[in-house]
mmCIF file of C-alpha atoms and ligand atoms in Angstrom:
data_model
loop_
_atom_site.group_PDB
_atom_site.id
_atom_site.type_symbol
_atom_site.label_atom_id
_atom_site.label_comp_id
_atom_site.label_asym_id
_atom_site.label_seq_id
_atom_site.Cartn_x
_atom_site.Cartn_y
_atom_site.Cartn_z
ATOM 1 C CA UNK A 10 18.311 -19.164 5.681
ATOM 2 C CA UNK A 11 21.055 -18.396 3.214
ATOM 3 C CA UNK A 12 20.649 -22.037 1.765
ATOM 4 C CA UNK A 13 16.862 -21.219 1.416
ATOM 5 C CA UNK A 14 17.507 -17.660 -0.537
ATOM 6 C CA UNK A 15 20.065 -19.120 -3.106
ATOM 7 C CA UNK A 16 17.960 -22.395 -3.666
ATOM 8 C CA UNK A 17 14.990 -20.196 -4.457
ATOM 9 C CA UNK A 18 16.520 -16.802 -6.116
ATOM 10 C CA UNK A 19 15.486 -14.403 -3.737
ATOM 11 C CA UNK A 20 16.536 -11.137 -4.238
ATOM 12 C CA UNK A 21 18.626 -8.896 -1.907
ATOM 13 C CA UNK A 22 16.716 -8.289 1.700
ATOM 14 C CA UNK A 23 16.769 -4.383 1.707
ATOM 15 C CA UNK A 24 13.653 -3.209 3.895
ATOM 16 C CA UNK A 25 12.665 -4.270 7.662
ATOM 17 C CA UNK A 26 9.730 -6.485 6.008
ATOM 18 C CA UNK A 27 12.241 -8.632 3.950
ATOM 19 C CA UNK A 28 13.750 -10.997 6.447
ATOM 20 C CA UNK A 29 10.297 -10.979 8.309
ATOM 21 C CA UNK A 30 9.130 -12.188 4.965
ATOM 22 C CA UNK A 31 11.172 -14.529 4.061
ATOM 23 C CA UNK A 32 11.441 -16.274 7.305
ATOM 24 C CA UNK A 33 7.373 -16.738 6.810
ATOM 25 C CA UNK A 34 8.179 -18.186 3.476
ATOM 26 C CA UNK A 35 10.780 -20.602 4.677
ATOM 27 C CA UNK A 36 8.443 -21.432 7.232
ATOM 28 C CA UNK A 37 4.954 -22.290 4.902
ATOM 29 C CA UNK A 38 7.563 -24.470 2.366
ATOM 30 C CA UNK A 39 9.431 -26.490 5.232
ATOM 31 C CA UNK A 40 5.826 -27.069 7.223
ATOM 32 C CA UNK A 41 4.074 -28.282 4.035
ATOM 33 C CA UNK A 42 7.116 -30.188 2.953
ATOM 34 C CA UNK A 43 7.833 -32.093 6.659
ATOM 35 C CA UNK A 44 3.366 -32.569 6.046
ATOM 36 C CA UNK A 45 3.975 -34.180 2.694
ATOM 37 C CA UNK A 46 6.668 -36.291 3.504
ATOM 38 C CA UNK A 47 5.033 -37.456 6.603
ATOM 39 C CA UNK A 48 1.728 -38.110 4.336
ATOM 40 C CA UNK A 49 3.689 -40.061 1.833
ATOM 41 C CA UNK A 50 5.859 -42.159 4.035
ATOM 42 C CA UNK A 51 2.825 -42.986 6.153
ATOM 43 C CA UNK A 52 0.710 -43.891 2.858
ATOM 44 C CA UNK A 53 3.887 -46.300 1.561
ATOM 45 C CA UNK A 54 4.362 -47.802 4.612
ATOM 46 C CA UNK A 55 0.549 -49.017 4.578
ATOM 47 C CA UNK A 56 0.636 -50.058 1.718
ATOM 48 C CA UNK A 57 2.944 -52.436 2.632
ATOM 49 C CA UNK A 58 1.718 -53.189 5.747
ATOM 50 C CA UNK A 59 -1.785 -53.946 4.759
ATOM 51 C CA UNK A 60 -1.460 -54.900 1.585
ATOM 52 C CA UNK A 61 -3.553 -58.200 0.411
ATOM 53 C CA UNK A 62 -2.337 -61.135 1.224
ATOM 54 C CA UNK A 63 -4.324 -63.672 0.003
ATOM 55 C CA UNK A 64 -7.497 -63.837 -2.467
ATOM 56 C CA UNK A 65 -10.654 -63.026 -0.235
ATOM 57 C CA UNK A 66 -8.947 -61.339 2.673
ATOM 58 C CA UNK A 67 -11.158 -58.233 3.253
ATOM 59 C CA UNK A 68 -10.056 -55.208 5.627
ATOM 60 C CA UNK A 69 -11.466 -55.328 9.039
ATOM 61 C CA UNK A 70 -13.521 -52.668 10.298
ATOM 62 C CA UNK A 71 -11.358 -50.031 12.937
ATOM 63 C CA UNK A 72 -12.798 -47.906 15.017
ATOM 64 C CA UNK A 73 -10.421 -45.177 16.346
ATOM 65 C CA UNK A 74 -10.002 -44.274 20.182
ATOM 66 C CA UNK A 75 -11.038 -41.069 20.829
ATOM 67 C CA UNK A 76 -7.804 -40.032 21.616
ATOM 68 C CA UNK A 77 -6.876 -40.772 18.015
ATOM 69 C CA UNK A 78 -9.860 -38.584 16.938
ATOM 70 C CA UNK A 79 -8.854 -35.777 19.323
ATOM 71 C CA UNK A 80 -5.067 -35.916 17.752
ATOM 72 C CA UNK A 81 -6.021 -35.895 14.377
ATOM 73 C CA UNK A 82 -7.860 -32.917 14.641
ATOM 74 C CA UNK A 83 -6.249 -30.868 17.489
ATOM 75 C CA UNK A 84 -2.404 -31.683 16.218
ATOM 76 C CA UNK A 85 -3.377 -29.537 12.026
ATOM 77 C CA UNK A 86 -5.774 -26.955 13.912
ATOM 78 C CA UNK A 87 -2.702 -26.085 16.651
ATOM 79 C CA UNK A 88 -0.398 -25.692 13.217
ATOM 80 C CA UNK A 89 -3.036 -24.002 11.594
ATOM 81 C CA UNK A 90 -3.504 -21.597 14.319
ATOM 82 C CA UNK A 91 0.336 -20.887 15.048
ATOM 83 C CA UNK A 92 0.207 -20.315 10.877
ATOM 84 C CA UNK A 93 -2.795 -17.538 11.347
ATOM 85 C CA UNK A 94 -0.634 -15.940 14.530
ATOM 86 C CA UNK A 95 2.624 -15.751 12.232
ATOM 87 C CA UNK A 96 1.105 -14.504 9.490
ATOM 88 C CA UNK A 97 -1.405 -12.071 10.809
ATOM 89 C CA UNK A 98 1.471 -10.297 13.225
ATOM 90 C CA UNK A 99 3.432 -9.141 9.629
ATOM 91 C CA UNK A 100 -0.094 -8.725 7.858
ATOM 92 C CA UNK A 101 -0.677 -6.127 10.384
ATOM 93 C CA UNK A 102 2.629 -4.631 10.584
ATOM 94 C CA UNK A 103 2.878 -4.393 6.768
ATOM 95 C CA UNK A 104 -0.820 -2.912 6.283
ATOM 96 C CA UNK A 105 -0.291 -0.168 8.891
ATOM 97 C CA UNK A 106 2.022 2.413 7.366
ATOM 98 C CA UNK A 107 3.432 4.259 10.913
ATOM 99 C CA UNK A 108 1.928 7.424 11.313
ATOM 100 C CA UNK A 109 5.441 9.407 10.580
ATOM 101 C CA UNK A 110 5.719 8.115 7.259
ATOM 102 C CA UNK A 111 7.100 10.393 4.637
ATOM 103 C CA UNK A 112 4.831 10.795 1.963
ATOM 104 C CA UNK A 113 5.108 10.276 -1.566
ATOM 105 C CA UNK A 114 2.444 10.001 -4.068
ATOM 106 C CA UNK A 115 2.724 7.668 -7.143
ATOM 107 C CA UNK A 116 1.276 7.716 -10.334
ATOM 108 C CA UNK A 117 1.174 4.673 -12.760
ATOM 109 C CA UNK A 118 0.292 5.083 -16.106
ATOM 110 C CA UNK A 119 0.652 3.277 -19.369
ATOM 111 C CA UNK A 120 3.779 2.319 -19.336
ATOM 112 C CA UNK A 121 5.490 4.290 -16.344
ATOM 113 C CA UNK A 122 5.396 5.318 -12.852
ATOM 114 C CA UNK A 123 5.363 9.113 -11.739
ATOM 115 C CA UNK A 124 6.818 9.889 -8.333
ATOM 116 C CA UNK A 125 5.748 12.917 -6.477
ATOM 117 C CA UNK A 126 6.868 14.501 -2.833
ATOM 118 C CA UNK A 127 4.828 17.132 -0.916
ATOM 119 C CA UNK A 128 7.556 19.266 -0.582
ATOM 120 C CA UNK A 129 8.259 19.779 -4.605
ATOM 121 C CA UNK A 130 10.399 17.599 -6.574
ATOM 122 C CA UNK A 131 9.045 14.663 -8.516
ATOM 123 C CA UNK A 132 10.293 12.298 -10.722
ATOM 124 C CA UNK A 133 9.675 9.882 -13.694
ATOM 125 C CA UNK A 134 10.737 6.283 -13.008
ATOM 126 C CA UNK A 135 13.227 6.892 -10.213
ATOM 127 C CA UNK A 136 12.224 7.309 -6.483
ATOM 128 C CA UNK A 137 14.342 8.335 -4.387
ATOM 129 C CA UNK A 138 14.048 7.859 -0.688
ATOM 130 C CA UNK A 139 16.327 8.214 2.208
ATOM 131 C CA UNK A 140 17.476 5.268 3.821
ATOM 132 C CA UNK A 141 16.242 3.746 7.646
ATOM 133 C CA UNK A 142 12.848 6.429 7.586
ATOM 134 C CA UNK A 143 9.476 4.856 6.729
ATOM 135 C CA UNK A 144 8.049 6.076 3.582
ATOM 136 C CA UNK A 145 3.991 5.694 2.417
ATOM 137 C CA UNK A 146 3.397 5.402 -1.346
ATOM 138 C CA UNK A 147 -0.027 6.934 -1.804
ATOM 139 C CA UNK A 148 -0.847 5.314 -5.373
ATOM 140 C CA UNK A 149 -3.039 5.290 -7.988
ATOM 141 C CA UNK A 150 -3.337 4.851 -12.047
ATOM 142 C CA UNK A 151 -4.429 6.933 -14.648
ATOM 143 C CA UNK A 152 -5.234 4.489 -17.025
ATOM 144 C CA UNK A 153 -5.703 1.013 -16.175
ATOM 145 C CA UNK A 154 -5.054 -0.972 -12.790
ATOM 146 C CA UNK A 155 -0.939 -1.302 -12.637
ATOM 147 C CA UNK A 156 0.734 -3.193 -9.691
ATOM 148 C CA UNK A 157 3.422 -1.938 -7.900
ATOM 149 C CA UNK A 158 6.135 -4.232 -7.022
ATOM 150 C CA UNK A 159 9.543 -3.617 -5.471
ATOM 151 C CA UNK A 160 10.730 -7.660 -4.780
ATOM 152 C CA UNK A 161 14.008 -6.192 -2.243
ATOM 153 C CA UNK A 162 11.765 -4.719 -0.350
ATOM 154 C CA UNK A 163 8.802 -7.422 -0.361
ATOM 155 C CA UNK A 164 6.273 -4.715 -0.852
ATOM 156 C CA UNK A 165 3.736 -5.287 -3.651
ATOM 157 C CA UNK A 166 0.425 -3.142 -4.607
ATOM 158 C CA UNK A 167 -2.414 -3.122 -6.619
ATOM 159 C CA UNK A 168 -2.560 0.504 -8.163
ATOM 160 C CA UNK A 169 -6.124 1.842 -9.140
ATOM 161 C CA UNK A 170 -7.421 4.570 -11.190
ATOM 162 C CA UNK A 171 -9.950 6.630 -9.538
ATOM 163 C CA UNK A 172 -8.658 5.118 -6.267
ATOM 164 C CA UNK A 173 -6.032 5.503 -3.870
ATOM 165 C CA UNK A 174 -3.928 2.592 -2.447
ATOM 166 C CA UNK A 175 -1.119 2.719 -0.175
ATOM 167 C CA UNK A 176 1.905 0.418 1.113
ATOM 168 C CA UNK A 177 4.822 1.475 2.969
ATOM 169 C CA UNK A 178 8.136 0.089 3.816
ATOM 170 C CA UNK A 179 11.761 1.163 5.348
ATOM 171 C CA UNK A 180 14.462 0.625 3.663
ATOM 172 C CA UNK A 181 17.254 -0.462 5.275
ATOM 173 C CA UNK A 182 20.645 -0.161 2.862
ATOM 174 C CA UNK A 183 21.330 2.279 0.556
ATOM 175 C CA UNK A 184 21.624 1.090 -2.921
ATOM 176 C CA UNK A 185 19.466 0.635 -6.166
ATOM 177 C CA UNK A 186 16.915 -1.788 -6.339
ATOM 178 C CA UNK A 187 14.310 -2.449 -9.085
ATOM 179 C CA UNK A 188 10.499 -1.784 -9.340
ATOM 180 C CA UNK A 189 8.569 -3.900 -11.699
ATOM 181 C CA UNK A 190 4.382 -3.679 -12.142
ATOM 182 C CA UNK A 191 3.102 -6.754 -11.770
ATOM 183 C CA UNK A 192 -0.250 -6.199 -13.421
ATOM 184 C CA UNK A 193 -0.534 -7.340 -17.547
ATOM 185 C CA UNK A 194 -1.188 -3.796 -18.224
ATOM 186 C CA UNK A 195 -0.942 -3.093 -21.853
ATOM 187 C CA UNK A 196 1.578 -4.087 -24.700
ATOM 188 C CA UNK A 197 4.596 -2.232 -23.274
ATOM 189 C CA UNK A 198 3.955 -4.013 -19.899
ATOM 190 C CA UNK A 199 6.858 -5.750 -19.479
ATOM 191 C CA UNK A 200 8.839 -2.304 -19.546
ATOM 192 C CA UNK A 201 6.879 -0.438 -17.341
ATOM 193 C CA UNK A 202 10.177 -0.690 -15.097
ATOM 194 C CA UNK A 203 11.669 1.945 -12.827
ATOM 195 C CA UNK A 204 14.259 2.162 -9.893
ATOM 196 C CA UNK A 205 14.193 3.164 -6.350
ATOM 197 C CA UNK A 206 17.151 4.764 -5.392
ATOM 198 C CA UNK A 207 18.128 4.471 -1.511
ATOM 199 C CA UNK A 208 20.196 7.001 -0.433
ATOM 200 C CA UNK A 209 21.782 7.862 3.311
ATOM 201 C CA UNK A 210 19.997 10.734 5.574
ATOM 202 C CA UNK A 211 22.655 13.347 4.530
ATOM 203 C CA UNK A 212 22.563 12.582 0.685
ATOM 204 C CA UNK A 213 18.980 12.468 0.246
ATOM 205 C CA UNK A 214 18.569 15.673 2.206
ATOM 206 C CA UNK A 215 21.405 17.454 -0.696
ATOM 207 C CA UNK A 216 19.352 15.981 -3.135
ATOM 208 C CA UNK A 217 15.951 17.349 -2.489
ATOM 209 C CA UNK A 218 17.991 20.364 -1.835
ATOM 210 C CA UNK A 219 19.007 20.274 -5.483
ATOM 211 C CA UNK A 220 15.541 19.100 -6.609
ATOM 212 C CA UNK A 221 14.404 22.712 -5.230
ATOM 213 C CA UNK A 222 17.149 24.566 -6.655
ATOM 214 C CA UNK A 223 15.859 23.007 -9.868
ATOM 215 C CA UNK A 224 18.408 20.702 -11.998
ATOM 216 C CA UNK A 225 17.417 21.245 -15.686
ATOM 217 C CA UNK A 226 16.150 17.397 -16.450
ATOM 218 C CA UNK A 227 13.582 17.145 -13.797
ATOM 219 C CA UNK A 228 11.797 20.047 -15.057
ATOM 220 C CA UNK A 229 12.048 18.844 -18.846
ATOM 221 C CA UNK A 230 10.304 15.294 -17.359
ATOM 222 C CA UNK A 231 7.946 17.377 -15.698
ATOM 223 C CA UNK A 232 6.935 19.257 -18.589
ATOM 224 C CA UNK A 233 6.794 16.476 -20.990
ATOM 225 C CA UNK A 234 3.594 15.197 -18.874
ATOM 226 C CA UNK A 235 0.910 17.651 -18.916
ATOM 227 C CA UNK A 236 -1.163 16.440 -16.336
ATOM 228 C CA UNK A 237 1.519 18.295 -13.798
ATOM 229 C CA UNK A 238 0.087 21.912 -12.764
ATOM 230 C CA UNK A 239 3.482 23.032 -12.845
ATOM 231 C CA UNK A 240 6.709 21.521 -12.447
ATOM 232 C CA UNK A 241 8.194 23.758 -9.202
ATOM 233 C CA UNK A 242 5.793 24.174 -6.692
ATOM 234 C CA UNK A 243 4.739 22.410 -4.343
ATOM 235 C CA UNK A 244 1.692 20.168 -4.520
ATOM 236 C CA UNK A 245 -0.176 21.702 -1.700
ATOM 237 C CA UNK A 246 0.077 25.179 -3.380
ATOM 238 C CA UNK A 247 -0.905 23.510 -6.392
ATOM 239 C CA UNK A 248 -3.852 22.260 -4.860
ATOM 240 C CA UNK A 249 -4.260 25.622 -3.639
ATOM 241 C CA UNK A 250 -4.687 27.221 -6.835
ATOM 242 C CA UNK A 251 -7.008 24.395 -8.236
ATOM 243 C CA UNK A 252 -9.420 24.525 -5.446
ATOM 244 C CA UNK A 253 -10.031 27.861 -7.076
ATOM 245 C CA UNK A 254 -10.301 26.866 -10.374
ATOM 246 C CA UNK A 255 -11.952 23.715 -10.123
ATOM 247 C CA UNK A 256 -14.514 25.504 -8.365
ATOM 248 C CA UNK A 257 -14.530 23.612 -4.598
ATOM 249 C CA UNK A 258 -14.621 26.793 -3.171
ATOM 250 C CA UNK A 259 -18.082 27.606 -3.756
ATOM 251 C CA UNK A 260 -19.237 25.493 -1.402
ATOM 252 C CA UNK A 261 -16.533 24.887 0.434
ATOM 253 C CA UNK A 262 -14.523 26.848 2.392
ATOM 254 C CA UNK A 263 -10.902 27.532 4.479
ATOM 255 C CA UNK A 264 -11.561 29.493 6.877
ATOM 256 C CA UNK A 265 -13.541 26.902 8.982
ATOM 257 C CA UNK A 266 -17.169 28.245 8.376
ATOM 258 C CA UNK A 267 -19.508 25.380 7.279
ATOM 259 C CA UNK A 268 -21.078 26.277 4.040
ATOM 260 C CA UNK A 269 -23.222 23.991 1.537
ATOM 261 C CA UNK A 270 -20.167 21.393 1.704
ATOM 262 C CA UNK A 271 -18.408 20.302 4.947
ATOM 263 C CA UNK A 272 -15.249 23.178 5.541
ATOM 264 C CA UNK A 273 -11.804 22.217 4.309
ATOM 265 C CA UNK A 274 -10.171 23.444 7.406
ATOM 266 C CA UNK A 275 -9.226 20.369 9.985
ATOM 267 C CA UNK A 276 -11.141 18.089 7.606
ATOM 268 C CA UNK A 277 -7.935 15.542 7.004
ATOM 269 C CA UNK A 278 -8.172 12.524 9.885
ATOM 270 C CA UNK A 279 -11.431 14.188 11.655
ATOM 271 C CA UNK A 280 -14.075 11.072 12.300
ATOM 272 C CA UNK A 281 -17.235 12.281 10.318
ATOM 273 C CA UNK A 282 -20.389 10.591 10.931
ATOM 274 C CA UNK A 283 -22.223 9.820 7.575
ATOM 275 C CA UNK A 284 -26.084 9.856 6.436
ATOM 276 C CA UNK A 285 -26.300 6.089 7.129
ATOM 277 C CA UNK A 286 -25.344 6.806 10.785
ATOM 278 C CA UNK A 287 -21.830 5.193 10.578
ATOM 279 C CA UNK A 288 -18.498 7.575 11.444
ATOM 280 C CA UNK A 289 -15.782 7.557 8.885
ATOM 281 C CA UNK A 290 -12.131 8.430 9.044
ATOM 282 C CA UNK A 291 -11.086 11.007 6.435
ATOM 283 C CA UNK A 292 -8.402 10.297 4.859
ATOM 284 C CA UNK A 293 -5.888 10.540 1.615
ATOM 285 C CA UNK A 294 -8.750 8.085 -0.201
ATOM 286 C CA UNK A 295 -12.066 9.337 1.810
ATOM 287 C CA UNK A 296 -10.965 12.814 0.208
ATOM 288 C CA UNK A 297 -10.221 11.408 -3.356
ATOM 289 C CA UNK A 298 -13.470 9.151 -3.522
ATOM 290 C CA UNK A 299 -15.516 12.264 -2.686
ATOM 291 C CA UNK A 300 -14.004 13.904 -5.536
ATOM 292 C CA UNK A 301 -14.417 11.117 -7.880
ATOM 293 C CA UNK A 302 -17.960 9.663 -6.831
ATOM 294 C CA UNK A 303 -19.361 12.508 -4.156
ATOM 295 C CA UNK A 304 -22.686 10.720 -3.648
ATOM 296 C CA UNK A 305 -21.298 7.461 -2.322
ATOM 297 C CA UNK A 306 -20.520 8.586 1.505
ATOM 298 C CA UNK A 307 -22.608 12.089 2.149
ATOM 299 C CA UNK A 308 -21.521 13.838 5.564
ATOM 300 C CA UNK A 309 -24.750 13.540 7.743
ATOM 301 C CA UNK A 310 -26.202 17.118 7.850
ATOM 302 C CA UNK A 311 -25.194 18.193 4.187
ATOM 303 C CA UNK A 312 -26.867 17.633 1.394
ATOM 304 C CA UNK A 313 -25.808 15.830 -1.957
ATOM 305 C CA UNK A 314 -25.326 18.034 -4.757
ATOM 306 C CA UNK A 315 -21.942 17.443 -5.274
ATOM 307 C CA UNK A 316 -20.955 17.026 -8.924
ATOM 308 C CA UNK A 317 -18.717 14.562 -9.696
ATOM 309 C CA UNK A 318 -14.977 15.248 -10.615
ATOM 310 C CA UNK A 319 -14.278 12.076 -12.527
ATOM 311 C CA UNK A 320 -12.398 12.987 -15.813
ATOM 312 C CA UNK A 321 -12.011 16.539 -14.523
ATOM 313 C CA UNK A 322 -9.203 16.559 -12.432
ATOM 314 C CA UNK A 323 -6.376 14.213 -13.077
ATOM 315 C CA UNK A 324 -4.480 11.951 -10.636
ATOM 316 C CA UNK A 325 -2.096 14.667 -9.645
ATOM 317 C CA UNK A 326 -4.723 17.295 -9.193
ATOM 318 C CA UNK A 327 -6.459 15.299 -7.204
ATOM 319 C CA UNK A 328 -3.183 14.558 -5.008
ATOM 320 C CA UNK A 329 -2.586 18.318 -5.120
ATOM 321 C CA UNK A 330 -5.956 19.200 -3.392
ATOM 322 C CA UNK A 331 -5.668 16.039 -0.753
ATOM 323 C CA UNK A 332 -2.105 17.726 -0.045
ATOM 324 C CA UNK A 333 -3.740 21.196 0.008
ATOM 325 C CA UNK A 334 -6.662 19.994 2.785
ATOM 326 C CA UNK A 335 -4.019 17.981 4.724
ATOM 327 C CA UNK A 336 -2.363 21.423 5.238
ATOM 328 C CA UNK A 337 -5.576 23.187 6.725
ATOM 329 C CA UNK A 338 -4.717 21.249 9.630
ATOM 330 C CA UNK A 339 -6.212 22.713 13.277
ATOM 331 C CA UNK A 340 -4.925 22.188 16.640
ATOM 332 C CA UNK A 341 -8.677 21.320 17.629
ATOM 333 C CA UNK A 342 -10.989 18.991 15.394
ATOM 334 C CA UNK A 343 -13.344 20.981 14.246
ATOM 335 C CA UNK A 344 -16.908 19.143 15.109
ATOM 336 C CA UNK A 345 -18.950 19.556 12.174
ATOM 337 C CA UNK A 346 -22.455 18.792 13.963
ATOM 338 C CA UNK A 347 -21.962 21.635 15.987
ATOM 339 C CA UNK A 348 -20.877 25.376 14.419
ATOM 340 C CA UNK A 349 -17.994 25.886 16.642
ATOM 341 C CA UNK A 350 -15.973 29.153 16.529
ATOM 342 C CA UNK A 351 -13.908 29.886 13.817
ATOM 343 C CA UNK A 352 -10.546 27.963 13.453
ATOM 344 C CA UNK A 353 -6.997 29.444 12.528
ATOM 345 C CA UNK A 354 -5.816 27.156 9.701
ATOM 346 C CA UNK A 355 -2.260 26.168 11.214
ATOM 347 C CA UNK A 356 -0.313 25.079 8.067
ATOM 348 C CA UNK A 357 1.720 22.278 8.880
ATOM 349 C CA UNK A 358 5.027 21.029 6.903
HETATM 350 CU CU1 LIG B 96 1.617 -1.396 -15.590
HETATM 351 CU CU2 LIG B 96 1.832 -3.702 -16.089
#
């Protein structure tokens, strides 16, 4: 394994998916090469062995056994087959972020990437994140389609404007490691480069601690960029004041009474069954599409007269009111079909 990672330059293994990676890698490049030399060595030695020996000789005609038919074809599907198993066991595993992920939403942008927590602080090309706790990157661009690519942790993801994407990973030693987009994204590109900082339980609990107490830098990064609402709070208050402003409150509302739109309260992860008659999850990008284009998945029941939002709110707004609804959490799923009773929001955090 070590040979493997010096002969081919991997970088440090630094999240649970690296070695799980790696050892996939190792194990496509030593199958193919053990095929190719077995192709090649087979293909000299018949050369050899049947080459032409005198002027009219002509090949005689074989027919295989069927047991040679049945090898040639069960022996690659079997490897083909153990291949699919391998690889769809980590596809799984690194598609499905666990459901006590920490959250942290990133914004890329010509030419750098914006990280923002829930609970306040954010930062400009440096994430922080403790060490041995999973952590979901809810991403998207506000420009043009940027890749996200941290090669210690083997985690790499497209990043869409108007979209959300998400990837997750644990990190597993503390240290600094680099990110790099991966995505020919403008002319500055190639320096559209930040750093993830791991840091133990303890220290990265002091340092959102001093993130809150607000250190003097953060806030000048944070006003540099006017797309943030404001540099302090917290993005679910934010979201609280813009579902004001932006107007969402006319037709829908918090305190679980269902009005022209569906109500915010208990709307994150509730199943919602659509006008086409299919059910959908609602989730970080359910929420954001039905900003961006409303018409595209209508709540059965409710009509569509949803302006769009598109242009309107930026990337971080929009985070800000997905955080804001994922806090009008209810102990009971509210069953739009039905007008239940009224609802209590319980904020969660
Ligand atoms: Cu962003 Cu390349």
């Amino acid at each position: 394994m070590d040979f493997f990672k010096r002969l081919l330059f991997l970088p440090e293994q630094a999240s649970t998916f690296a070695s799980k990676v790696d050892e996939l890698h190792v194990f496509v490049l030593v199958a193919t090469i053990l095929a190719s030399i077995g192709v090649g060595v087979t293909a000299l030695y018949f050369f050899f062995r049947f080459r032409r020996r005198e002027r009219h000789q002509t090949t005689e005609y074989i027919v295989p056994t069927v047991m040679t038919e049945f090898l040639f074809v069960s022996v690659p599907f079997v490897l083909f087959l153990l291949w699919f198993a391998l690889g769809f066991r980590d596809y799984t595993w690194v598609q499905t972020p666990p459901r006590d992920a920490m959250d942290v939403y990133v914004l890329g942008k010509q030419w750098m990437w914006k990280f923002s927590y829930p609970e306040g602080p954010n930062g400009v090309n440096v994430l922080h994140v403790p060490a041995n706790r999973p952590v979901r990157l809810l991403m998207t661009s506000r420009d043009v389609i940027h890749s996200f690519f941290i090669p210690a942790f083997r985690i790499k993801r497209d990043v869409i404007p108007g979209r959300y994407t998400d990837t997750w990973f644990e990190a597993t030693k503390p240290g600094t490691y680099d990110i790099y987009c991966t995505e020919y994204c403008g002319l500055s590109h190639s320096k559209m480069l930040a750093k993830v900082v791991v840091l133990k339980a303890e220290e990265y609990e002091n340092w959102v601690k001093e993130q809150r107490m607000g250190d003097k830098q953060n806030r000048q990064d944070a006003l540099a960029d006017t797309t943030l609402v404001s540099p302090r709070a917290n993005l679910a208050q934010q979201g609280q004041r813009l579902v004001g402003e932006a107007g969402c409150l006319k037709c829908h509302t918090v305190d679980g009474e269902q009005h022209i739109g569906p109500t915010f309260v208990g709307l994150y992860g509730r199943e919602e069954r659509l006008e086409g008659g299919e059910t959908i999850t609602v989730d970080e990008g359910y929420i954001t599409q039905s900003m961006m284009v409303p018409g595209e998945h209508i709540v059965s029941g409710f009509p569509n007269v949803m302006p769009t939002y598109q242009g309107k709110l930026h990337s971080m707004e929009t985070a800000a009111i997905v955080e804001y609804i994922k806090s009008l959490r209810t102990r009971d799923v509210v069953n739009t079909a039905s007008k239940g009773p009224v609802y209590e929001p319980v904020r969660i955090q």
